[in-house]
Coordinates of C-alpha atoms in Angstrom, one line a residue:
M1 CA -63.5 208.5 77.5
T2 CA -62.7 208.5 74.7
T3 CA -62.0 205.7 72.0
F4 CA -57.9 206.3 73.0
V5 CA -58.3 205.6 76.9
K6 CA -61.2 202.4 75.6
G7 CA -58.7 201.0 73.9
A8 CA -56.1 201.5 76.1
R9 CA -57.8 199.8 78.6
A10 CA -58.7 196.9 76.8
V11 CA -55.4 196.3 76.1
H12 CA -54.8 196.4 80.1
R13 CA -57.5 194.2 80.8
W14 CA -57.2 191.3 79.0
T15 CA -53.2 191.4 78.9
G16 CA -53.0 191.9 82.1
A17 CA -55.5 189.0 81.8
V18 CA -53.2 186.6 80.0
L19 CA -49.6 187.6 82.0
S20 CA -51.3 186.9 85.6
L21 CA -50.1 183.6 86.5
L22 CA -46.8 184.4 84.6
V23 CA -46.6 188.1 86.9
I24 CA -47.8 185.9 90.4
V25 CA -44.7 183.0 89.8
V26 CA -42.3 185.3 89.1
S27 CA -43.0 188.4 91.4
L28 CA -43.0 185.8 94.4
S29 CA -40.4 183.7 93.7
G30 CA -38.2 187.1 93.4
V31 CA -39.4 188.4 96.6
V32 CA -38.2 185.5 98.2
L33 CA -34.9 185.1 96.0
L34 CA -34.1 188.5 98.2
W35 CA -34.1 186.8 101.6
Q36 CA -31.6 184.3 99.6
A37 CA -28.4 184.2 102.3
P38 CA -31.3 185.3 105.7
I39 CA -32.5 181.7 104.5
N40 CA -30.0 180.0 104.1
R41 CA -28.4 181.7 107.5
L42 CA -31.0 179.2 109.0
I43 CA -30.4 176.3 107.1
Y44 CA -26.5 175.5 107.0
P45 CA -25.4 177.0 110.7
Q46 CA -21.6 176.8 109.2
A47 CA -22.9 180.4 107.8
A48 CA -23.1 181.8 111.6
T49 CA -19.2 181.9 111.4
G50 CA -17.5 185.2 108.4
F51 CA -16.4 185.7 105.8
D52 CA -13.7 188.5 106.4
G53 CA -12.7 189.0 102.2
T54 CA -8.8 188.4 103.3
A55 CA -6.0 186.9 100.9
G56 CA -5.7 184.5 103.9
S57 CA -9.2 183.7 104.0
A58 CA -9.3 183.4 100.6
A59 CA -6.5 181.2 99.8
R60 CA -8.0 178.7 102.7
V61 CA -12.1 178.4 100.7
A62 CA -9.4 177.9 96.8
L63 CA -7.4 175.3 98.7
A64 CA -9.8 173.5 99.6
A65 CA -12.1 173.4 96.5
E66 CA -9.3 172.2 94.7
Q67 CA -8.9 169.6 97.1
A68 CA -12.7 168.5 97.8
F69 CA -12.9 168.3 93.5
G70 CA -9.8 169.5 91.6
A71 CA -8.2 172.5 90.2
D72 CA -10.0 171.3 86.9
G73 CA -12.9 171.4 88.0
I74 CA -13.7 174.7 89.0
A75 CA -15.3 177.5 87.2
Q76 CA -15.7 180.2 89.8
V77 CA -15.9 180.9 93.6
T78 CA -18.2 183.6 95.0
F79 CA -16.7 184.6 98.2
G80 CA -19.3 184.4 101.5
D81 CA -18.3 188.3 103.3
L82 CA -19.2 188.7 107.6
A83 CA -23.1 188.7 107.5
F84 CA -23.2 185.3 104.8
G85 CA -19.7 183.0 106.2
I86 CA -20.2 180.4 103.2
S87 CA -19.1 180.4 99.5
E88 CA -20.7 178.9 96.5
V89 CA -18.3 176.6 94.6
T90 CA -19.5 176.5 90.6
L91 CA -18.4 173.7 89.4
R92 CA -17.9 173.1 85.4
D93 CA -20.0 169.5 85.3
Q94 CA -23.0 172.3 86.7
R95 CA -22.7 170.9 90.2
T96 CA -22.7 173.8 93.0
A97 CA -21.4 173.3 96.3
F98 CA -20.8 175.7 99.9
I99 CA -17.4 176.1 101.6
A100 CA -17.6 177.5 104.6
A101 CA -15.6 180.2 106.1
N102 CA -12.8 177.1 108.0
G103 CA -12.8 175.1 104.3
E104 CA -15.1 172.8 105.6
L105 CA -17.5 171.2 102.5
V106 CA -20.9 172.0 103.6
G107 CA -22.5 170.0 100.3
V108 CA -22.7 169.5 96.7
W109 CA -25.4 169.6 95.3
G110 CA -27.0 168.7 91.0
P111 CA -28.3 171.4 89.2
N112 CA -31.8 173.1 90.6
G113 CA -30.7 170.5 93.7
R114 CA -31.2 173.6 96.0
W115 CA -33.7 175.0 97.2
D116 CA -32.2 178.6 95.8
D117 CA -30.9 176.9 92.7
W118 CA -34.6 175.5 91.8
L119 CA -36.4 178.8 92.3
V120 CA -33.8 181.1 90.3
D121 CA -34.6 178.3 87.9
A122 CA -38.2 178.8 88.1
H123 CA -37.9 182.6 87.9
H124 CA -35.9 183.5 84.9
R125 CA -36.7 180.6 83.2
L126 CA -39.9 178.8 84.4
L127 CA -37.7 175.5 84.7
G128 CA -37.9 175.8 80.9
G129 CA -34.1 175.9 79.7
R130 CA -33.5 178.8 76.7
A131 CA -37.3 178.7 75.7
G132 CA -38.4 179.6 79.0
L133 CA -35.8 182.3 79.2
Y134 CA -37.0 184.1 77.0
V135 CA -41.0 183.6 77.6
V136 CA -39.7 185.1 81.0
G137 CA -38.7 187.8 78.8
V138 CA -41.4 188.7 76.0
G139 CA -43.8 188.2 79.1
G140 CA -41.5 191.2 80.4
L141 CA -42.2 193.1 77.3
L142 CA -45.5 192.5 77.4
T143 CA -46.2 193.5 80.9
L144 CA -44.5 196.9 80.1
M145 CA -47.1 197.5 77.6
T146 CA -49.9 196.4 79.8
I147 CA -48.3 199.0 82.5
V148 CA -48.3 202.0 79.9
A149 CA -52.4 201.0 78.9
G150 CA -53.3 200.8 82.6
C151 CA -51.2 204.3 82.7
I152 CA -53.6 205.7 79.9
A153 CA -56.6 204.0 81.3
F154 CA -56.6 205.2 85.2
W155 CA -55.6 209.4 83.7
P156 CA -59.6 210.3 83.4
A157 CA -59.8 209.0 87.1
R158 CA -56.9 211.1 88.9
G159 CA -58.8 212.7 90.7
S160 CA -59.6 209.9 92.8
W161 CA -56.8 207.7 93.5
R162 CA -56.2 208.1 97.4
K163 CA -59.9 206.2 97.8
G164 CA -59.6 202.6 98.0
V165 CA -56.1 201.6 98.2
V166 CA -56.5 198.1 100.0
P167 CA -60.1 196.5 99.6
R168 CA -61.9 196.6 102.4
V169 CA -65.1 194.6 100.7
A170 CA -64.2 191.9 97.9
T171 CA -66.9 194.0 95.5
L172 CA -65.5 194.0 91.8
Q173 CA -65.6 198.0 92.5
A174 CA -63.3 197.7 94.9
L175 CA -61.0 195.8 93.0
R176 CA -60.5 197.4 90.3
R177 CA -59.9 200.4 93.0
S178 CA -57.3 199.7 94.5
H179 CA -56.0 198.0 91.4
R180 CA -55.6 200.9 89.9
N181 CA -54.2 202.5 93.2
V182 CA -52.3 200.4 94.3
G183 CA -50.6 200.1 90.2
I184 CA -49.9 204.0 89.4
V185 CA -48.3 204.2 93.1
L186 CA -46.1 201.2 91.7
S187 CA -45.7 202.0 88.1
L188 CA -42.3 203.4 88.0
P189 CA -40.0 201.0 90.1
I190 CA -42.1 197.8 88.7
A191 CA -41.3 199.2 86.0
G192 CA -37.6 199.3 86.4
I193 CA -37.2 195.8 88.3
I194 CA -39.4 194.6 84.4
V195 CA -37.1 196.6 82.2
T196 CA -33.4 194.8 84.1
G197 CA -35.0 191.7 84.2
V198 CA -35.5 192.2 80.2
A199 CA -32.1 192.7 80.0
L200 CA -30.9 190.0 81.9
S201 CA -33.2 187.8 78.5
F202 CA -32.2 189.5 75.5
P203 CA -28.9 190.1 77.0
Q204 CA -26.8 191.5 73.7
T205 CA -30.0 193.3 72.9
A206 CA -29.8 195.6 75.8
Q207 CA -26.2 196.1 75.8
R208 CA -26.7 197.7 72.4
S209 CA -29.2 199.7 73.5
I210 CA -27.8 201.1 75.8
G211 CA -24.9 201.9 73.9
W212 CA -22.2 199.5 75.1
T213 CA -20.0 199.8 71.8
Y214 CA -16.7 200.6 73.9
E215 CA -15.2 197.4 71.4
N216 CA -15.2 200.2 69.1
A217 CA -13.3 203.3 71.4
P218 CA -9.7 202.9 70.3
D219 CA -8.6 204.2 73.8
Y220 CA -10.6 201.4 75.5
G221 CA -8.0 199.3 77.6
D222 CA -5.1 202.0 78.3
T223 CA -6.2 202.0 81.3
F224 CA -5.9 198.5 82.8
G225 CA -2.2 197.9 82.8
D226 CA -2.0 201.5 85.5
G227 CA -1.5 199.8 89.0
V228 CA -0.4 196.2 88.2
D229 CA 2.3 195.2 90.3
M230 CA 5.9 193.8 88.4
L231 CA 5.9 190.3 89.7
E232 CA 6.1 186.8 87.6
G233 CA 7.2 183.1 87.7
A234 CA 4.8 180.4 89.1
A235 CA 5.2 180.3 92.5
Q236 CA 3.8 183.7 91.8
A237 CA 0.2 182.4 90.5
T238 CA -0.1 179.7 93.5
W239 CA -3.9 181.3 95.7
P240 CA -2.0 182.4 98.3
N241 CA -0.1 184.6 96.4
V242 CA -2.7 185.9 93.8
F243 CA -5.0 186.5 96.3
R244 CA -1.9 188.5 98.2
R245 CA -1.6 190.8 95.2
A246 CA -5.0 191.0 94.1
A247 CA -5.4 193.0 97.9
D248 CA -2.4 194.6 97.1
V249 CA -2.8 196.4 94.1
F250 CA -6.7 197.5 95.2
P251 CA -6.0 198.2 99.4
G252 CA -8.9 197.7 101.5
A253 CA -10.7 196.2 99.5
V254 CA -12.2 192.6 100.3
L255 CA -12.1 189.4 97.8
A256 CA -15.2 189.0 96.3
A257 CA -14.9 186.0 93.5
A258 CA -12.2 184.3 92.0
I259 CA -12.5 182.6 88.3
W260 CA -10.4 179.4 87.6
P261 CA -8.8 179.6 84.7
T262 CA -8.6 176.5 81.2
G263 CA -6.0 176.3 79.0
Q264 CA -3.9 178.7 78.7
S265 CA -6.7 181.6 79.9
E266 CA -6.0 183.7 83.3
I267 CA -6.8 183.5 86.8
V268 CA -9.2 186.7 87.6
I269 CA -10.1 188.1 91.0
Q270 CA -13.1 190.2 92.0
L271 CA -13.1 192.6 94.7
R272 CA -14.9 194.9 96.3
N273 CA -13.3 198.3 97.3
S274 CA -14.7 200.6 100.3
G275 CA -18.4 202.3 98.8
D276 CA -18.9 199.1 96.4
W277 CA -22.6 199.1 96.6
T278 CA -23.1 195.7 95.0
D279 CA -22.2 192.8 96.0
A280 CA -19.6 191.5 92.9
G281 CA -17.1 194.9 93.1
S282 CA -15.7 197.1 90.9
G283 CA -11.9 195.4 90.6
Q284 CA -10.5 192.9 88.8
V285 CA -7.5 191.5 88.5
Q286 CA -6.6 189.5 85.9
I287 CA -2.9 186.4 86.5
T288 CA -1.9 184.2 84.3
A289 CA -1.4 181.3 85.3
A290 CA 1.1 179.9 84.7
E291 CA 3.5 182.9 84.5
G292 CA 2.4 184.1 86.8
Y293 CA 2.4 187.7 85.5
M294 CA -0.1 190.2 86.1
D295 CA -1.4 192.0 83.0
L296 CA -4.6 193.7 84.1
R297 CA -6.0 196.2 86.8
I298 CA -9.9 197.0 86.3
D299 CA -11.1 199.3 87.9
G300 CA -14.5 198.9 87.5
R301 CA -15.2 203.0 88.4
H302 CA -13.7 204.7 85.3
L303 CA -15.0 202.3 82.4
P304 CA -17.2 203.6 79.3
P305 CA -21.0 204.5 81.4
G306 CA -22.0 202.1 79.1
E307 CA -20.6 199.0 80.3
R308 CA -20.9 200.4 83.4
A309 CA -24.5 201.0 83.7
W310 CA -24.3 197.0 81.4
N311 CA -22.5 196.1 84.6
A312 CA -25.3 197.2 86.9
V313 CA -28.4 195.9 85.5
A314 CA -28.3 192.6 87.4
P315 CA -27.1 194.0 90.8
V316 CA -30.6 196.0 90.3
H317 CA -32.9 193.5 89.4
T318 CA -31.6 190.8 91.8
G319 CA -31.3 193.0 94.6
A320 CA -27.1 192.4 95.0
V321 CA -27.0 195.6 97.0
R322 CA -24.8 196.1 99.6
G323 CA -27.4 197.6 102.8
W324 CA -30.9 196.2 103.8
V325 CA -32.5 199.2 102.4
Y326 CA -32.6 198.8 98.8
Q327 CA -33.2 194.6 99.9
A328 CA -36.3 196.0 101.8
L329 CA -38.0 198.8 99.0
E330 CA -37.8 195.8 96.0
T331 CA -39.5 193.2 98.5
G332 CA -42.2 195.9 98.5
V333 CA -42.0 196.1 94.8
G334 CA -42.2 193.2 94.3
L335 CA -45.4 192.4 97.1
G336 CA -47.1 195.7 95.1
L337 CA -46.4 193.3 91.3
L338 CA -47.9 190.0 93.2
Y339 CA -51.2 192.1 95.1
L340 CA -52.0 193.7 91.6
G341 CA -52.0 190.3 89.7
V342 CA -53.8 188.4 92.3
I343 CA -56.6 191.4 92.7
G344 CA -56.1 192.2 88.5
L345 CA -56.8 188.8 88.0
M346 CA -59.8 188.5 90.4
S347 CA -61.6 191.7 88.7
F348 CA -61.3 190.5 85.5
L349 CA -63.1 187.0 86.1
K350 CA -65.2 188.9 87.9
T351 CA -65.7 190.5 85.0
E352 CA -65.8 188.4 82.7
F353 CA -66.9 185.4 84.4
P354 CA -70.0 186.8 86.2
R355 CA -72.3 184.6 89.3
R356 CA -75.6 183.6 87.8

C-alpha cells in the first residue's frame, strides 16, 4: 500500500469519525422529510380533498388566507395538489398556517411549532440559525473530502467489493468490508445530494460557481414580455382575476404558489406547466398590485442554463420532484448514508478503542 493510499485511509477514518454524528442526524432527518406529505396526510384529514390548481380553487384559498390574517400579514401561499390538498401560508411574522382546499383554516403554528418545520430546521441548521447553517455547509464539504479519500483507500481492494455488503457478524473485519462496499456503490449519488445541500448553505458562492451570471447578459429578460395580456386596472388585480389571467397566459398549467405584494412590489404567481418535473413549476407571472398591469411572463424552461441549474438545486436536494420514483431513490441513498455513518462509527470505535 502506497503512502498516498495510507494517507487517504487515515483522512477518511478520522474525518469520517468526527463527522459521523452530523451525518447520522442530517441523513435521518432528511429521509423523514422526504415523506413529509404522506405523514401529514395521516395527521390532517383535510388533506384528503385534493387541490386541483385551478383559478377558482386558488382564489378560494387566497381569500380565506386574507380573511384570517389580513393581506399585509401574508408573505406567500404554496398551494397543495391533488395528492395533498392543504395549502401552506407563510406569514410575515414567521408563523405558518394550513388552509384546506375548501378554505377551512386547519391550524396556525409559530416558528418550529409543527413537527416538519422543526425537522427542517434541524436538518438544515441543526436548530442553530445561521451558525448552524454554516456548520452543516462546512460539514458537507468535509464529507465530500471524506468520500474522495474513501474512494482512494478503496482502490487497492476493488477486486473484493462484492463480498460482505451486509455484515453477518459485528466483527471489525465485517464492519469495514460492509462500510467499504456500500460506500463505493453509493458514493456518486451521496456526493450529488451533499453538493446540492452545500449549495443551499452557500447560495451566492454556488450561483457564481455554476455560471449564474445572467445579470450581466445584455439580452437577459428580452423575452419576459412575450405572451403577457393587455389588461389593466385595479379590478384586474383582484385574486380571482389574477389567477385567471395567470392561467390564461400559461394554458394547461396549474397554480403552484402566490407571493403577496408589499408596498409597490408586484404580485408573483408561480405555475406548473405540463411536463414540469418540480413542485414549484417553471412558469411565473408578475402583475402590479395597484394598476393590475401584467408586466412579466417568465417561462423558466427558456432561462439561461446557469439559472435553470440553480433552480434545480433545491428540488434535487429536497426531493420536491413530481412522482414517487425519485423520492424512493433518494430515500434509499439517504438510508445508505445513515448506514455508512453508523457502521463507520462502530468500526472506528472498535479500531481505536478495542475491548481489553
